[in-house]
Amino acid sequence: MSSPKIAIIGAGPAGLVCARLLQHGGVPCTIYEGEKDRHARTQGGTLDLHEDSAQLALQEAGLYEEFLANSRPDGEVLKIFTPNGKVLLDENENYGVGRPDQMKNRPEIDRVLLRGILLDSLLPDSVKWAKKLLKVEPAENQTYNLHFQDGTIEAGFDIVVGADGTWSKTRPALSDMRPHYSGVTGLDVSISNADADRPEQGKRCGGGMCLTIGKNKGILAQKNGNGSVRVYAFQRCPEHWHKECGINWADTENAKQRLMEEYYGDWDQGSKDMIIKADPEIIVRPMYMLPIGFNWHHKPGLTLIGDAAHVMTPFAGVGVNCGMQDALELARRIIKRKDEWTTEESLKVSVSDATKEYELEMWPRAKANAEKTWEYLGVFFNPIGAEEMVRYFGAIKMAEDKAKEEAKATEEAKATEEAKAKEEAEATAKTGESQENGEATNPENTTAGEPQTQKSQQVETIAEDPQTQEIQLELTKEQEPQQEEPKPQEESKVDEPQAVQLEEVKPVEIETKLVVVTIQEAVPVLVS
């Protein structure tokens, strides 16, 4: 039996990673992308890829070294300004409390570079360009047909993976749910070759991200690997504000000026110039999201990854990481079932099991990431401003430091217990050796202060000198049980034990003690 016929809709990071992983695992697939070619548009700013998700996917895809060669660890640094120009944090200069450890080890890579790495890793003709999907149609025998805008139909797919973003055309085949407005809209601009052509703006941005945070609004800038700076002016506002505010966005220079004057008028000029002195092209971006915890009824062989499954705002930086992990988890579950594709029936069962298992893993993980993103949206757009963001980071760092101290104390306590146990074990072993060698009964081998644990021996075997024997016998006699005359029992007491007349007294074994008795020349005598 051959492999299942697999279609991936969309050539974004999630779709490309999924295709690469499948092909790397020996499973063929085809990507259908609506753009006319790989250079059709700019791919946006930069992405910080996390160790436990996106980086893991690239490692398994065999692309990790290439990622490292193109990434920028120095792009992680952060600056935070108040609207009046005060610097609260600058990791470029090690100024301020800095970000929590959980936000570190996430090197940046330009979107266009990542896309190039992934596209170049695929087999030839894996991507079908200019294929804009209109709908997914269920067909006979648990397969699906794809209808495209150019009028063509591709039929008979066993697996269809929707990786087609926020406004996915695959999602309607699984659910009627549509993304809703998040409450935030932004203006997206760029400053080309900032360090050379706009040195003031390049310096303000620094090597990574620069955030100027006011009350429920912010100007966010990010340095790209090509020397440009991507800048966004975001604010809380109604969904259709950009259509109703009276600003003519087609008149780009005037639009940037008006936006800064009317909505950021009391901010320092350095903040406003990040928008005003940007390149002419502008994009207005209302931010949309799917409901937190969104899922759907399982359909064998049809599923979603990335933004198609859980689109969220970008403020926690987890969206692309979650999407690339989706690709990893789905590909793993398809590849591990290759041996099950022996008959058409077993293939259908395998396909259904793979997609269902992936969905059950992905839904709670996506929910957790969406919750984190919603929390960060509140941090970026709060009624206090930059001070609240710094306070938030500081609280997380304090919790991290406390956890480190507790972990250190636990490790120290564990090490102390292990050392104590080792000492006790060594002492026990040493005592055992002493018992075997007879050291405990030989005065010449007894170390001062060493505990004596052996039972005493017969008196006659201890002392050989006649004088010693005499004293030893006297001491032994004193230790013999004394016979007592029976006493009359009082009536008020019952069950009191009676003294018994012993006909014969035998030596009693007691713990060995060292007693020195001085007789003339002070001969040491071991008494039991």
Coordinates of C-alpha atoms in Angstrom, one line a residue, residues 3-519:
S3 CA 1.5 6.5 1.4
P4 CA -1.6 8.6 2.0
K5 CA -2.2 11.6 -0.3
I6 CA -1.4 14.7 1.8
A7 CA -2.2 18.3 1.0
I8 CA -0.9 21.2 3.2
I9 CA -2.7 24.5 2.6
G10 CA -0.4 27.5 3.2
A11 CA 3.3 28.1 2.9
G12 CA 3.8 30.0 6.2
P13 CA 6.2 28.8 8.9
A14 CA 3.8 26.1 10.3
G15 CA 2.9 24.6 6.8
L16 CA 6.5 24.6 5.6
V17 CA 7.8 23.0 8.8
C18 CA 5.1 20.3 8.5
A19 CA 6.0 19.6 4.9
R20 CA 9.7 19.4 5.7
L21 CA 9.2 17.0 8.6
L22 CA 7.0 14.7 6.6
Q23 CA 9.4 14.6 3.7
H24 CA 12.3 14.2 6.0
G25 CA 10.5 11.2 7.5
G26 CA 9.9 9.6 4.1
V27 CA 6.2 10.7 3.6
P28 CA 5.4 12.7 0.5
C29 CA 3.2 15.8 0.5
T30 CA 2.2 18.9 -1.5
I31 CA 1.8 22.5 -0.4
Y32 CA -0.8 24.8 -2.0
E33 CA 0.0 28.5 -1.6
G34 CA -2.1 31.4 -2.8
E35 CA 0.8 33.8 -3.4
K36 CA 2.2 33.8 -6.9
D37 CA 5.8 33.1 -5.8
R38 CA 8.2 33.2 -2.8
H39 CA 9.0 36.9 -3.4
A40 CA 5.4 38.1 -3.7
R41 CA 5.4 40.2 -0.5
T42 CA 7.5 41.1 2.5
Q43 CA 7.2 38.6 5.3
G44 CA 7.1 41.1 8.1
G45 CA 9.5 41.5 11.0
T46 CA 11.5 39.1 13.0
L47 CA 10.6 36.0 15.1
D48 CA 12.0 34.8 18.4
L49 CA 12.1 31.0 18.3
H50 CA 11.8 29.2 21.6
E51 CA 13.9 26.2 22.7
D52 CA 11.0 23.9 23.6
S53 CA 8.9 24.4 20.5
A54 CA 10.1 26.0 17.3
Q55 CA 13.8 25.2 17.8
L56 CA 12.9 21.6 18.6
A57 CA 10.9 21.4 15.4
L58 CA 13.9 22.7 13.4
Q59 CA 16.2 20.2 15.1
E60 CA 14.0 17.3 14.2
A61 CA 13.8 18.7 10.6
G62 CA 17.6 18.7 10.3
L63 CA 17.7 22.5 9.9
Y64 CA 18.9 23.6 13.4
E65 CA 22.4 24.4 12.4
E66 CA 21.2 26.5 9.5
F67 CA 18.9 28.3 11.8
L68 CA 21.7 29.1 14.2
A69 CA 23.8 30.5 11.4
N70 CA 21.1 32.9 10.4
S71 CA 19.7 33.8 13.8
R72 CA 20.6 36.8 15.9
P73 CA 21.0 36.1 19.7
D74 CA 21.8 39.8 20.2
G75 CA 18.3 40.6 18.8
E76 CA 16.8 39.5 22.1
V77 CA 17.7 42.7 23.9
L78 CA 14.9 45.0 25.0
K79 CA 14.5 48.7 25.8
I80 CA 11.5 50.2 27.5
F81 CA 10.7 54.0 27.4
T82 CA 8.0 56.1 29.0
P83 CA 6.1 58.5 26.7
N84 CA 8.2 61.4 28.0
G85 CA 11.4 59.7 26.9
K86 CA 12.6 58.2 30.2
V87 CA 14.4 54.9 29.9
L88 CA 13.2 52.3 32.4
L89 CA 15.1 49.4 31.0
D90 CA 17.9 48.9 28.5
E91 CA 19.4 45.5 28.1
N92 CA 21.8 46.9 25.5
E93 CA 23.5 48.7 28.4
N94 CA 22.5 46.3 31.2
Y95 CA 20.4 49.0 32.7
G96 CA 17.3 48.1 34.7
V97 CA 15.9 44.9 36.1
G98 CA 15.9 43.1 32.8
R99 CA 13.4 40.5 31.6
P100 CA 12.7 37.2 33.4
D101 CA 14.8 34.2 32.5
Q102 CA 11.8 32.5 30.9
M103 CA 12.1 35.1 28.1
K104 CA 15.7 34.3 27.3
N105 CA 17.5 31.9 24.9
R106 CA 15.1 32.9 22.1
P107 CA 17.3 34.1 19.2
E108 CA 15.6 36.2 16.6
I109 CA 15.5 35.4 12.9
D110 CA 14.0 37.4 10.1
R111 CA 10.8 35.9 8.7
V112 CA 12.1 36.0 5.2
L113 CA 15.2 34.1 6.1
L114 CA 13.3 31.4 8.0
R115 CA 11.0 31.0 5.1
G116 CA 13.9 30.7 2.7
I117 CA 15.5 28.0 4.8
L118 CA 12.3 26.0 4.9
L119 CA 11.5 26.4 1.2
D120 CA 15.0 25.4 0.1
S121 CA 14.8 22.2 2.3
L122 CA 11.8 20.8 0.4
L123 CA 11.8 18.4 -2.6
P124 CA 11.5 20.1 -6.0
D125 CA 8.0 21.1 -7.0
S126 CA 6.7 20.5 -3.5
V127 CA 5.0 24.0 -3.5
K128 CA 2.2 24.8 -5.9
W129 CA 2.1 28.6 -6.1
A130 CA -0.8 30.8 -7.1
K131 CA -3.3 28.2 -5.7
K132 CA -5.6 30.2 -3.6
L133 CA -8.0 27.8 -1.8
L134 CA -11.8 28.5 -1.9
K135 CA -13.1 25.5 0.0
V136 CA -12.5 21.9 1.2
E137 CA -15.1 19.5 0.1
P138 CA -15.6 16.0 1.6
A139 CA -15.6 13.3 -1.0
E140 CA -16.2 9.5 -1.1
N141 CA -14.2 7.0 0.8
Q142 CA -13.1 9.4 3.5
T143 CA -11.2 11.7 1.2
Y144 CA -11.3 15.4 0.4
N145 CA -11.3 17.6 -2.7
L146 CA -9.8 21.1 -2.9
H147 CA -11.4 23.9 -4.9
F148 CA -9.2 26.8 -5.9
Q149 CA -9.8 30.3 -7.1
D150 CA -8.4 29.6 -10.5
G151 CA -11.2 27.1 -11.1
T152 CA -9.2 24.0 -10.7
I153 CA -10.0 21.1 -8.4
E154 CA -7.5 18.8 -6.8
A155 CA -9.2 15.6 -5.6
G156 CA -8.7 12.5 -3.5
F157 CA -6.7 13.6 -0.5
D158 CA -6.5 11.3 2.5
I159 CA -5.1 14.1 4.7
V160 CA -5.7 17.9 4.4
V161 CA -3.8 20.1 6.8
G162 CA -5.1 23.7 7.0
A163 CA -2.1 26.0 7.7
D164 CA -3.7 29.0 5.9
G165 CA -3.7 31.5 8.7
T166 CA -6.2 33.8 10.4
W167 CA -8.9 33.7 7.6
S168 CA -8.4 30.0 6.8
K169 CA -10.5 28.5 4.1
T170 CA -9.9 25.1 5.6
R171 CA -11.4 25.9 9.0
P172 CA -15.1 26.2 7.7
A173 CA -15.0 22.5 6.8
L174 CA -14.5 21.8 10.5
S175 CA -16.3 24.7 12.3
D176 CA -18.3 27.8 11.8
M177 CA -16.1 29.8 14.2
R178 CA -14.5 33.0 12.9
P179 CA -11.9 35.1 14.6
H180 CA -13.1 38.1 16.6
Y181 CA -11.6 41.5 17.2
S182 CA -9.1 41.7 20.1
G183 CA -9.7 45.4 20.9
V184 CA -6.3 46.6 19.5
T185 CA -5.4 48.1 16.1
G186 CA -2.0 49.1 14.9
L187 CA -0.2 51.0 12.1
D188 CA 2.7 49.0 10.6
V189 CA 5.6 50.9 9.0
S190 CA 9.3 50.3 8.3
I191 CA 12.5 52.3 8.4
S192 CA 14.9 51.0 5.7
N193 CA 18.6 50.9 6.5
A194 CA 17.9 52.7 9.7
D195 CA 21.5 52.8 11.1
A196 CA 22.8 54.6 8.0
D197 CA 19.8 56.6 6.8
R198 CA 18.0 57.3 10.1
P199 CA 20.7 57.0 12.7
E200 CA 18.6 58.6 15.5
Q201 CA 15.8 56.1 15.0
G202 CA 18.3 53.2 14.7
K203 CA 20.0 54.2 17.9
R204 CA 16.8 54.6 19.8
C205 CA 15.7 51.1 18.7
G206 CA 18.9 49.5 19.7
G207 CA 19.9 45.9 18.7
G208 CA 16.6 44.3 19.4
M209 CA 13.2 45.5 20.5
C210 CA 12.2 49.0 21.8
L211 CA 8.9 49.6 23.5
T212 CA 7.4 53.0 24.3
I213 CA 4.4 52.2 26.5
G214 CA 1.7 54.7 27.4
K215 CA -1.8 54.4 28.7
N216 CA -3.5 51.7 26.6
K217 CA -1.2 52.4 23.6
G218 CA 2.3 52.0 22.5
I219 CA 4.9 52.5 19.8
L220 CA 6.8 49.2 19.3
A221 CA 10.0 49.0 17.2
Q222 CA 12.1 45.9 16.3
K223 CA 15.5 45.7 14.6
N224 CA 15.7 43.3 11.6
G225 CA 18.8 41.5 10.4
N226 CA 19.0 43.6 7.3
G227 CA 19.4 46.8 9.3
S228 CA 15.8 48.0 8.9
V229 CA 13.5 48.7 11.8
R230 CA 9.9 47.5 11.8
V231 CA 7.7 49.9 13.8
Y232 CA 4.1 49.6 15.0
A233 CA 1.8 52.2 16.6
F234 CA -0.8 50.1 18.5
Q235 CA -3.7 51.3 20.6
R236 CA -7.0 50.1 22.2
C237 CA -9.8 51.3 20.0
P238 CA -13.1 50.1 18.4
E239 CA -12.9 47.5 15.6
H240 CA -13.7 49.9 12.8
W241 CA -11.8 52.9 14.2
H242 CA -9.4 52.9 11.2
K243 CA -12.4 53.4 8.9
E244 CA -14.2 56.0 11.0
C245 CA -11.4 58.1 12.5
G246 CA -11.2 60.5 9.5
I247 CA -7.6 59.8 8.6
N248 CA -6.9 59.1 4.9
W249 CA -4.5 56.2 5.0
A250 CA -3.8 56.5 1.3
D251 CA -2.1 59.8 1.9
T252 CA 0.6 58.1 3.9
E253 CA 2.8 61.0 5.0
N254 CA -0.1 63.1 6.1
A255 CA -1.7 60.0 7.8
K256 CA 1.4 59.3 9.9
Q257 CA 1.6 63.0 11.0
R258 CA -2.1 63.2 11.9
L259 CA -2.0 59.9 13.8
M260 CA 0.9 61.2 16.0
E261 CA -0.6 64.6 16.6
E262 CA -4.1 63.4 17.4
Y263 CA -3.4 60.2 19.4
Y264 CA 0.2 60.6 20.6
G265 CA 0.4 64.4 20.9
D266 CA 1.9 64.6 24.4
W267 CA 4.6 62.0 23.7
D268 CA 8.2 63.0 23.3
Q269 CA 9.4 63.7 19.7
G270 CA 11.8 60.7 19.7
S271 CA 8.8 58.4 20.1
K272 CA 6.7 60.1 17.4
D273 CA 9.6 60.2 14.9
M274 CA 9.7 56.4 14.8
I275 CA 6.5 56.7 12.9
I276 CA 6.8 60.1 11.2
K277 CA 10.3 59.4 9.7
A278 CA 9.4 55.8 8.5
D279 CA 9.1 54.8 4.9
P280 CA 6.0 55.9 3.0
E281 CA 4.3 52.6 2.9
I282 CA 1.9 51.9 5.8
I283 CA -0.4 49.0 6.7
V284 CA -3.3 49.3 9.1
R285 CA -3.7 46.1 11.2
P286 CA -6.7 45.4 13.3
M287 CA -5.7 42.5 15.5
Y288 CA -8.0 39.4 15.6
M289 CA -8.0 36.2 17.6
L290 CA -9.9 33.0 17.9
P291 CA -11.7 32.3 21.2
I292 CA -9.4 30.9 23.9
G293 CA -9.8 27.1 24.0
F294 CA -11.3 26.9 20.5
N295 CA -11.7 23.3 19.2
W296 CA -13.8 21.3 16.8
H297 CA -15.4 18.0 16.2
H298 CA -12.9 15.5 14.8
K299 CA -13.1 14.6 11.1
P300 CA -10.7 11.8 10.0
G301 CA -7.9 13.2 7.9
L302 CA -8.8 16.9 8.2
T303 CA -7.1 19.2 10.7
L304 CA -5.6 22.6 11.3
I305 CA -2.3 23.9 12.5
G306 CA -0.9 27.4 13.3
D307 CA -3.1 30.5 13.1
A308 CA -5.8 28.5 11.3
A309 CA -6.2 26.5 14.6
H310 CA -5.5 29.2 17.2
V311 CA -4.8 32.6 15.9
M312 CA -3.7 35.0 18.7
T313 CA -2.2 38.5 18.9
P314 CA 1.6 38.7 18.8
F315 CA 2.2 40.3 22.2
A316 CA 3.5 37.2 23.9
G317 CA 5.6 36.0 21.0
V318 CA 4.2 32.5 21.1
G319 CA 2.0 32.3 18.0
V320 CA 4.6 31.1 15.5
N321 CA 6.2 28.8 18.1
C322 CA 2.9 27.2 18.9
G323 CA 2.3 26.7 15.1
M324 CA 5.7 25.2 14.5
Q325 CA 5.2 22.8 17.4
D326 CA 1.8 21.9 15.9
A327 CA 3.6 20.9 12.7
L328 CA 6.1 18.8 14.7
E329 CA 3.4 17.0 16.7
L330 CA 1.2 16.2 13.7
A331 CA 4.1 15.0 11.5
R332 CA 5.4 12.7 14.3
R333 CA 2.0 11.1 14.6
I334 CA 1.7 10.5 10.8
I335 CA 5.2 9.2 10.4
K336 CA 5.1 6.8 13.3
R337 CA 2.1 5.0 11.6
K338 CA 3.9 4.2 8.3
D339 CA 3.9 0.5 9.1
E340 CA 0.1 0.5 9.4
W341 CA -0.4 1.5 5.8
T342 CA -0.7 -2.1 4.6
T343 CA -4.3 -1.9 3.3
E344 CA -6.7 0.8 2.3
E345 CA -8.8 0.1 5.4
S346 CA -5.8 0.2 7.7
L347 CA -4.6 3.4 6.1
K348 CA -7.9 5.1 6.7
V349 CA -7.9 4.1 10.4
S350 CA -4.3 5.2 10.7
V351 CA -5.0 8.6 9.2
S352 CA -8.0 9.2 11.5
D353 CA -6.0 8.1 14.6
A354 CA -3.0 10.3 13.7
T355 CA -5.1 13.5 13.3
K356 CA -7.2 12.8 16.3
E357 CA -4.2 12.1 18.6
Y358 CA -2.6 15.3 17.4
E359 CA -5.7 17.4 18.1
L360 CA -6.1 16.1 21.6
E361 CA -2.5 17.0 22.3
M362 CA -2.7 20.4 20.6
W363 CA -5.9 21.9 22.0
P364 CA -4.8 22.2 25.7
R365 CA -1.4 23.4 24.6
A366 CA -2.9 26.1 22.3
K367 CA -5.3 27.1 25.1
A368 CA -2.4 27.7 27.5
N369 CA -0.5 29.8 24.9
A370 CA -3.7 31.8 24.1
E371 CA -4.2 32.5 27.8
K372 CA -0.6 33.8 28.1
T373 CA -1.1 36.0 25.0
W374 CA -4.2 37.5 26.4
E375 CA -2.4 38.3 29.6
Y376 CA 0.4 40.0 27.7
L377 CA -2.0 42.1 25.7
G378 CA -3.1 43.5 29.1
V379 CA 0.5 44.1 30.0
F380 CA 1.3 46.0 26.8
F381 CA -2.0 48.0 26.8
N382 CA -2.7 48.9 30.5
P383 CA -4.0 52.1 32.1
I384 CA -0.7 52.9 33.8
G385 CA 1.9 52.5 31.1
A386 CA 5.5 51.5 30.9
E387 CA 6.0 51.4 34.7
E388 CA 3.3 48.6 34.9
M389 CA 5.2 46.5 32.3
V390 CA 8.5 46.8 34.3
R391 CA 6.7 46.0 37.5
Y392 CA 5.2 42.9 35.9
F393 CA 8.6 41.7 34.7
G394 CA 10.1 42.4 38.1
A395 CA 7.4 40.3 39.8
I396 CA 8.2 37.4 37.5
K397 CA 11.9 37.7 38.2
M398 CA 11.3 37.8 41.9
A399 CA 9.3 34.6 41.6
E400 CA 12.1 33.0 39.5
D401 CA 14.7 34.1 42.1
K402 CA 12.7 32.6 44.9
A403 CA 12.3 29.4 43.0
K404 CA 16.0 29.2 42.4
E405 CA 16.8 29.8 46.1
E406 CA 14.3 27.1 47.1
A407 CA 15.8 24.7 44.6
K408 CA 19.3 25.5 45.9
A409 CA 18.2 24.9 49.5
T410 CA 16.6 21.6 48.4
E411 CA 19.8 20.5 46.6
E412 CA 21.9 21.4 49.6
A413 CA 19.7 19.5 52.0
K414 CA 19.8 16.5 49.7
A415 CA 23.5 16.7 49.5
T416 CA 23.8 16.9 53.3
E417 CA 21.5 13.9 53.7
E418 CA 23.5 11.9 51.2
A419 CA 26.8 12.8 52.9
K420 CA 25.3 11.7 56.3
A421 CA 24.0 8.5 54.8
K422 CA 27.4 7.8 53.3
E423 CA 29.2 8.4 56.6
E424 CA 26.8 6.1 58.4
A425 CA 27.3 3.4 55.8
E426 CA 31.1 3.7 56.1
A427 CA 30.9 3.5 59.9
T428 CA 28.7 0.4 59.7
A429 CA 31.0 -1.2 57.2
K430 CA 34.0 -0.4 59.5
T431 CA 32.3 -1.8 62.5
G432 CA 31.5 -5.0 60.6
E433 CA 35.1 -5.4 59.7
S434 CA 36.2 -4.9 63.3
Q435 CA 33.8 -7.6 64.4
E436 CA 35.2 -10.0 61.8
N437 CA 38.8 -9.3 62.8
G438 CA 38.1 -9.5 66.6
E439 CA 39.2 -5.9 67.1
A440 CA 36.4 -5.2 69.6
T441 CA 37.8 -7.9 72.1
N442 CA 41.5 -7.1 71.7
P443 CA 42.7 -4.2 74.0
E444 CA 45.7 -3.6 71.8
N445 CA 43.6 -2.9 68.8
T446 CA 41.0 -0.8 70.5
T447 CA 41.0 2.9 69.5
A448 CA 40.3 5.4 72.2
G449 CA 36.7 6.6 72.1
E450 CA 35.6 3.8 69.6
P451 CA 32.3 2.3 70.6
Q452 CA 32.4 -1.3 71.8
T453 CA 29.5 -3.3 70.5
Q454 CA 30.5 -6.9 71.1
K455 CA 29.1 -9.0 74.0
S456 CA 31.6 -9.9 76.8
Q457 CA 33.3 -13.2 76.8
Q458 CA 33.7 -15.7 79.7
V459 CA 35.8 -14.2 82.5
E460 CA 38.3 -17.0 82.3
T461 CA 39.2 -16.1 78.7
I462 CA 40.0 -12.5 79.5
A463 CA 42.5 -12.4 82.4
E464 CA 45.5 -14.7 82.5
D465 CA 47.4 -13.2 85.4
P466 CA 46.5 -14.8 88.8
Q467 CA 46.1 -11.4 90.4
T468 CA 43.9 -10.3 87.6
Q469 CA 41.8 -13.4 87.8
E470 CA 41.2 -12.9 91.5
I471 CA 39.9 -9.4 91.0
Q472 CA 38.0 -10.4 88.0
L473 CA 36.2 -13.1 89.8
E474 CA 35.3 -10.7 92.6
L475 CA 33.9 -8.3 90.2
T476 CA 32.0 -11.0 88.5
K477 CA 30.6 -12.2 91.7
E478 CA 29.2 -8.7 92.4
Q479 CA 27.4 -8.9 89.2
E480 CA 25.7 -12.2 89.9
P481 CA 21.9 -12.0 90.6
Q482 CA 21.3 -11.7 94.4
Q483 CA 19.0 -14.2 96.0
E484 CA 16.3 -12.5 98.2
E485 CA 14.1 -13.9 100.8
P486 CA 10.4 -14.0 99.8
K487 CA 8.5 -11.1 101.3
P488 CA 4.9 -11.4 102.4
Q489 CA 2.4 -10.2 99.8
E490 CA 0.3 -7.2 100.7
E491 CA -3.4 -7.7 100.2
S492 CA -3.9 -4.4 98.5
K493 CA -1.5 -5.4 95.7
V494 CA -2.2 -8.0 93.1
D495 CA -0.2 -9.8 90.5
E496 CA 3.1 -8.5 91.9
P497 CA 6.0 -10.7 90.7
Q498 CA 7.4 -13.1 93.3
A499 CA 11.2 -13.4 93.8
V500 CA 12.4 -16.9 92.7
Q501 CA 15.1 -18.9 94.5
L502 CA 17.8 -19.7 91.9
E503 CA 19.6 -22.9 92.3
E504 CA 22.3 -22.1 89.9
V505 CA 23.6 -18.7 88.8
K506 CA 25.0 -18.5 85.3
P507 CA 27.1 -15.6 83.9
V508 CA 25.0 -12.8 82.4
E509 CA 26.0 -11.2 79.1
I510 CA 26.2 -7.5 79.2
E511 CA 27.6 -4.8 76.9
T512 CA 31.4 -4.6 77.0
K513 CA 32.9 -1.8 79.0
L514 CA 36.5 -0.8 79.6
V515 CA 37.4 -0.6 83.3
V516 CA 40.9 0.2 84.5
V517 CA 41.7 -1.2 88.0
T518 CA 45.0 -0.2 89.6
I519 CA 46.9 -3.2 91.2

